CSV table of C-alpha atoms in Angstrom, one decimal:
chain,number,residue,atom,x,y,z
A,1,MET,CA,30.8,10.9,-3.4
A,2,GLU,CA,27.4,12.1,-4.5
A,3,SER,CA,27.3,13.7,-8.0
A,4,ALA,CA,26.8,17.4,-8.1
A,5,LYS,CA,25.2,17.2,-11.6
A,6,PRO,CA,21.5,17.9,-12.1
A,7,GLN,CA,19.3,14.9,-12.1
A,8,LEU,CA,16.7,13.8,-14.7
A,9,HIS,CA,14.2,11.7,-12.9
A,10,VAL,CA,12.5,8.9,-14.8
A,11,SER,CA,9.1,10.4,-14.0
A,12,GLY,CA,10.3,13.6,-15.6
A,13,LEU,CA,11.5,11.7,-18.7
A,14,GLU,CA,8.1,10.1,-19.0
A,15,THR,CA,6.3,13.4,-18.6
A,16,LEU,CA,8.5,15.0,-21.2
A,17,SER,CA,7.7,12.2,-23.6
A,18,LYS,CA,4.0,12.8,-23.1
A,19,CYS,CA,3.8,16.6,-22.9
A,20,GLY,CA,6.7,19.1,-22.9
A,21,ILE,CA,4.6,21.9,-21.6
A,22,GLN,CA,3.6,19.9,-18.5
A,23,PHE,CA,7.3,19.0,-18.0
A,24,GLU,CA,8.3,22.7,-18.3
A,25,ASN,CA,5.6,23.7,-15.7
A,26,ILE,CA,6.6,21.1,-13.2
A,27,TYR,CA,10.4,20.7,-13.6
A,28,ILE,CA,11.5,24.1,-15.0
A,29,ARG,CA,9.0,26.6,-13.6
A,30,ASN,CA,8.4,24.6,-10.4
A,31,LEU,CA,4.7,25.0,-10.5
A,32,ARG,CA,2.6,22.7,-8.4
A,33,GLU,CA,-0.1,20.7,-10.2
A,34,ALA,CA,-3.3,20.3,-8.2
A,35,PRO,CA,-3.9,16.5,-8.1
A,36,GLY,CA,-7.1,14.8,-9.3
A,37,ILE,CA,-8.8,12.1,-7.4
A,38,SER,CA,-7.2,9.2,-9.3
A,39,LEU,CA,-3.7,10.5,-8.4
A,40,LEU,CA,-4.6,11.0,-4.7
A,41,VAL,CA,-5.9,7.4,-4.5
A,42,GLY,CA,-2.8,6.1,-6.3
A,43,LYS,CA,-0.4,8.0,-3.9
A,44,ALA,CA,-2.3,6.9,-0.8
A,45,THR,CA,-2.3,3.2,-1.9
A,46,ARG,CA,1.4,3.3,-2.6
A,47,ARG,CA,2.0,4.6,0.9
A,48,VAL,CA,0.1,1.7,2.3
A,49,VAL,CA,2.0,-0.8,0.1
A,50,GLU,CA,5.3,0.7,1.2
A,51,LYS,CA,4.4,0.5,4.9
A,52,ASN,CA,3.1,-3.0,4.7
A,53,LEU,CA,6.1,-4.3,2.8
A,54,ARG,CA,8.6,-2.5,5.0
A,55,HIS,CA,7.0,-4.3,7.9
A,56,LYS,CA,7.4,-7.6,6.1
A,57,ILE,CA,11.1,-6.9,5.5
A,58,GLN,CA,11.7,-5.9,9.1
A,59,HIS,CA,9.4,-8.3,10.9
A,60,LYS,CA,8.9,-11.2,8.4
A,61,ALA,CA,5.1,-10.5,8.6
A,62,LEU,CA,2.6,-8.2,7.1
A,63,LEU,CA,0.5,-5.7,9.0
A,64,SER,CA,-3.0,-6.9,10.0
A,65,PHE,CA,-5.9,-6.2,7.6
A,66,GLU,CA,-7.3,-3.7,10.1
A,67,GLU,CA,-4.0,-1.8,10.2
A,68,VAL,CA,-3.9,-1.8,6.4
A,69,LYS,CA,-7.4,-0.3,6.2
A,70,ASP,CA,-6.6,2.3,8.9
A,71,THR,CA,-3.4,3.3,7.1
A,72,ALA,CA,-5.2,3.6,3.8
A,73,ARG,CA,-7.8,5.8,5.3
A,74,ASP,CA,-5.3,8.0,7.0
A,75,ALA,CA,-3.1,8.2,3.9
A,76,LEU,CA,-5.9,9.4,1.7
A,77,VAL,CA,-7.0,12.0,4.2
A,78,SER,CA,-3.4,13.2,4.5
A,79,GLU,CA,-3.0,13.5,0.7
A,80,TRP,CA,-6.4,15.3,0.5
A,81,ASN,CA,-5.4,17.8,3.1
A,82,SER,CA,-2.0,18.5,1.7
A,83,GLY,CA,-3.3,21.1,-0.7
A,84,GLU,CA,-5.7,21.9,-3.4
A,85,VAL,CA,-7.7,19.0,-5.0
A,86,ARG,CA,-8.8,19.1,-8.6
A,87,LEU,CA,-12.4,18.1,-9.3
A,88,ASP,CA,-14.0,17.8,-12.7
A,89,GLU,CA,-17.6,18.9,-13.4
A,90,ASP,CA,-19.2,15.6,-12.5
A,91,GLU,CA,-17.3,15.3,-9.2
A,92,LEU,CA,-18.3,18.9,-8.2
A,93,LYS,CA,-21.9,18.0,-8.8
A,94,LEU,CA,-21.6,15.0,-6.6
A,95,GLY,CA,-20.3,17.1,-3.8
A,96,LEU,CA,-17.0,17.5,-2.0
A,97,ARG,CA,-17.8,15.3,0.9
A,98,ALA,CA,-19.2,12.5,-1.2
A,99,VAL,CA,-16.1,12.6,-3.5
A,100,LYS,CA,-13.8,12.5,-0.6
A,101,ASP,CA,-15.7,9.5,1.0
A,102,GLN,CA,-15.5,7.7,-2.3
A,103,ALA,CA,-11.8,8.3,-2.6
A,104,ILE,CA,-11.3,7.0,1.0
A,105,ASP,CA,-13.3,3.9,0.2
A,106,LYS,CA,-11.4,3.3,-3.0
A,107,SER,CA,-8.0,3.6,-1.3
A,108,VAL,CA,-9.1,1.2,1.4
A,109,ARG,CA,-10.5,-1.2,-1.2
A,110,LEU,CA,-7.4,-1.3,-3.3
A,111,SER,CA,-5.0,-1.4,-0.4
A,112,GLY,CA,-6.9,-4.3,1.0
A,113,LEU,CA,-6.8,-6.1,-2.4
A,114,HIS,CA,-3.0,-5.7,-2.5
A,115,HIS,CA,-2.7,-6.9,1.1
A,116,LYS,CA,-4.7,-10.0,0.5
A,117,GLU,CA,-3.6,-11.1,-3.0
A,118,LEU,CA,-0.2,-9.6,-3.7
A,119,ALA,CA,1.7,-8.8,-0.5
A,120,PRO,CA,1.7,-12.4,0.8
A,121,VAL,CA,3.6,-13.7,-2.3
A,122,LEU,CA,6.1,-10.9,-2.6
A,123,ASN,CA,9.6,-11.2,-1.2
A,124,PRO,CA,10.8,-7.6,-1.1
A,125,THR,CA,14.5,-6.7,-0.4
A,126,HIS,CA,13.9,-3.0,-1.1
A,127,VAL,CA,10.9,-0.7,-1.0
A,128,GLU,CA,10.8,2.8,-2.3
A,129,ARG,CA,14.5,2.7,-3.0
A,130,LYS,CA,16.0,6.0,-4.2
A,131,TRP,CA,18.7,5.6,-6.8
A,132,CYS,CA,20.9,7.7,-9.1
A,133,VAL,CA,22.9,6.4,-12.1
A,134,GLU,CA,25.8,8.6,-13.0
A,135,LEU,CA,26.0,9.2,-16.8
A,136,PRO,CA,29.6,10.2,-17.8
A,137,GLY,CA,29.6,12.6,-20.7
A,138,TYR,CA,26.0,13.7,-20.0
A,139,PRO,CA,25.2,17.0,-18.3
A,140,MET,CA,22.6,15.2,-16.2
A,141,ASP,CA,22.4,11.9,-14.2
A,142,LEU,CA,19.4,9.6,-14.3
A,143,ALA,CA,17.5,9.2,-11.0
A,144,GLY,CA,14.3,7.8,-9.6
A,145,THR,CA,12.7,5.8,-6.9
A,146,LEU,CA,12.3,2.0,-7.3
A,147,ASP,CA,8.9,0.9,-6.0
A,148,ILE,CA,9.7,-2.7,-5.1
A,149,GLN,CA,12.8,-4.9,-5.6
A,150,GLU,CA,12.9,-8.6,-5.0
A,151,GLY,CA,16.7,-9.1,-5.1
A,152,SER,CA,17.6,-10.3,-8.6
A,153,ALA,CA,14.2,-11.9,-9.2
A,154,SER,CA,12.3,-8.8,-10.1
A,155,VAL,CA,11.7,-5.1,-10.0
A,156,ARG,CA,8.1,-4.1,-9.9
A,157,ASP,CA,5.8,-1.1,-9.7
A,158,THR,CA,2.3,-0.8,-8.2
A,159,LYS,CA,-0.4,0.9,-10.3
A,160,THR,CA,-4.1,1.7,-9.6
A,161,SER,CA,-6.6,1.9,-12.4
A,162,ALA,CA,-10.3,2.0,-13.3
A,163,LYS,CA,-9.8,-0.4,-16.2
A,164,THR,CA,-7.5,-3.3,-17.3
A,165,PRO,CA,-4.5,-2.0,-19.3
A,166,SER,CA,-3.1,-3.4,-22.4
A,167,LYS,CA,-1.3,-6.8,-22.1
A,168,THR,CA,1.8,-5.2,-23.5
A,169,ILE,CA,2.0,-2.5,-20.8
A,170,ALA,CA,5.1,-4.0,-19.0
A,171,ASP,CA,6.9,-4.4,-22.4
A,172,GLU,CA,6.4,-0.7,-23.1
A,173,SER,CA,7.3,0.7,-19.6
A,174,LEU,CA,10.2,3.1,-19.7
A,175,GLN,CA,10.0,3.2,-15.9
A,176,LEU,CA,10.7,-0.6,-15.6
A,177,THR,CA,13.7,-0.3,-18.0
A,178,ALA,CA,15.2,2.4,-15.8
A,179,TYR,CA,14.7,0.3,-12.7
A,180,ALA,CA,16.4,-2.7,-14.3
A,181,LEU,CA,19.3,-0.5,-15.4
A,182,ALA,CA,19.7,1.1,-12.0
A,183,VAL,CA,19.9,-2.4,-10.3
A,184,LYS,CA,22.4,-3.5,-12.9
A,185,VAL,CA,24.6,-0.5,-12.4
A,186,ILE,CA,24.3,-0.1,-8.6
A,187,ASP,CA,24.1,-3.8,-7.5
A,188,GLY,CA,25.9,-5.4,-10.4
A,189,ILE,CA,23.1,-7.9,-11.0
A,190,GLU,CA,20.8,-8.8,-13.8
A,191,ILE,CA,17.1,-8.6,-13.1
A,192,SER,CA,15.2,-11.7,-14.2
A,193,GLU,CA,11.8,-10.0,-14.7
A,194,VAL,CA,10.2,-6.6,-14.6
A,195,LYS,CA,6.6,-6.4,-13.4
A,196,LEU,CA,3.7,-4.0,-13.2
A,197,ASP,CA,1.1,-4.9,-10.5
A,198,TYR,CA,-2.2,-3.4,-11.4
A,199,LEU,CA,-5.0,-2.9,-8.8
A,200,ILE,CA,-8.1,-2.5,-10.9
A,201,ASP,CA,-11.1,-0.9,-9.4
A,202,ILE,CA,-14.0,-2.4,-11.3
A,203,LYS,CA,-17.3,-3.9,-10.0
A,204,GLU,CA,-15.3,-6.9,-8.6
A,205,PRO,CA,-11.9,-5.4,-7.9
A,206,LYS,CA,-9.0,-7.5,-9.2
A,207,LYS,CA,-5.2,-7.5,-9.4
A,208,GLU,CA,-3.3,-8.3,-12.6
A,209,THR,CA,0.5,-8.6,-12.9
A,210,PHE,CA,2.1,-7.9,-16.3
A,211,SER,CA,5.7,-9.2,-16.7
A,212,SER,CA,8.5,-8.6,-19.2
A,213,LYS,CA,12.2,-8.7,-19.5
A,214,ARG,CA,15.0,-6.2,-20.2
A,215,ASP,CA,18.3,-6.5,-22.0
A,216,ALA,CA,21.1,-4.3,-23.3
A,217,ASP,CA,19.0,-3.2,-26.2
A,218,HIS,CA,16.4,-1.7,-23.9
A,219,PHE,CA,19.1,0.1,-21.9
A,220,LYS,CA,20.7,1.5,-25.1
A,221,ALA,CA,17.3,2.8,-26.2
A,222,LEU,CA,16.7,4.4,-22.8
A,223,LEU,CA,20.0,6.2,-22.9
A,224,ALA,CA,19.3,7.5,-26.4
A,225,ARG,CA,16.0,8.9,-25.0
A,226,VAL,CA,17.9,10.5,-22.2
A,227,GLU,CA,20.4,12.1,-24.6
A,228,ARG,CA,17.5,13.5,-26.7
A,229,ALA,CA,15.7,14.7,-23.6
A,230,VAL,CA,18.8,16.6,-22.4
A,231,LYS,CA,19.0,18.4,-25.7
A,232,VAL,CA,15.3,19.4,-25.5
A,233,ILE,CA,15.7,20.7,-22.0
A,234,GLU,CA,18.9,22.6,-22.8
A,235,LYS,CA,17.2,24.3,-25.7
A,236,GLY,CA,13.9,24.8,-23.9
A,237,ALA,CA,12.1,23.5,-27.0
A,238,PHE,CA,9.1,22.0,-25.2
A,239,PHE,CA,6.3,20.6,-27.4
A,240,PRO,CA,2.8,20.2,-26.2
A,241,ALA,CA,0.8,16.9,-26.2
A,242,ARG,CA,-1.9,16.5,-28.8
A,243,GLU,CA,-5.4,17.3,-27.7
A,244,THR,CA,-6.4,13.8,-28.8
A,245,ASP,CA,-4.0,12.2,-26.2
A,246,TRP,CA,-6.1,10.9,-23.3
A,247,TRP,CA,-3.8,12.5,-20.7
A,248,CYS,CA,-4.4,15.9,-22.3
A,249,SER,CA,-7.6,16.5,-20.4
A,250,GLU,CA,-9.0,18.3,-17.4
A,251,LYS,CA,-9.2,15.0,-15.5
A,252,TYR,CA,-5.5,14.1,-15.9
A,253,CYS,CA,-3.7,17.4,-16.2
A,254,GLY,CA,-3.7,20.2,-13.6
A,255,PHE,CA,-2.5,22.7,-16.1
A,256,PHE,CA,-5.1,22.0,-18.7
A,257,ARG,CA,-7.3,25.0,-17.8
A,258,THR,CA,-4.5,27.5,-18.4
A,259,CYS,CA,-2.7,25.8,-21.2
A,260,PRO,CA,-2.5,27.9,-24.4
A,261,TYR,CA,-2.4,24.9,-26.6
A,262,VAL,CA,-5.9,23.5,-25.9
A,263,ARG,CA,-9.4,24.7,-26.1
A,264,ARG,CA,-10.9,26.1,-22.9
A,265,PRO,CA,-12.8,23.5,-20.8
A,266,LYS,CA,-14.7,23.9,-17.6
A,267,GLN,CA,-12.5,23.3,-14.7
A,268,PHE,CA,-13.0,23.3,-10.9
A,269,ALA,CA,-10.8,23.2,-7.9
A,270,ALA,CA,-11.6,22.6,-4.2
A,271,ALA,CA,-9.6,23.3,-1.1
């Protein structure tokens, strides 16, 4: 029987850890955040990866490279047309058409990179798997969507980035801890490795995979964070990010322009 309790999604837990005001706007006040270009490209690329790997699960083969490129192009256009798009000052100067074309090219480029270098070696059993872990004694259950699962071998998430992240990025990922916990609870199996697959859009685009492991101590720490998050949510005591945090900027936060806790920047939006 499906739990009737409210759900705290892992994405929300991560948002709360970064900025309580952003969490409040999205999850409490139900405000929509106009996405920036990086987010659009990331979402479009994930849609391509999902379609390609579902095809591999069902048909034991990947889509053709041309199908991947067409899907990436269509996915970016669909994401672009779904609502308002947030542009920074430099992007507005470049022009809406040029920015959109660049976003399409980037989505195609990164989707093609995944298709050629990652998808062939993956053995997915689940793709975009929705899950919910019931937490007895908590007023909320923990939920999320697992990007890619390879049986007991790994759980992994696909990221797009303009630069190579820290080598410890997988060790520090709350998201991967939650994935491993979900598989342990729902499937009753231990995950051998957790992985982040980064598609890095530099002059010569490259992929890098960062691996780590999870154990009972990781799960204990995650549940302690959930417990603290529930208390913050119940009290409505949301604390803003620091202005020095990189995500507290007009490029990465759609609420930055109206946030009372930062200095007023220039901000632009385009339909």
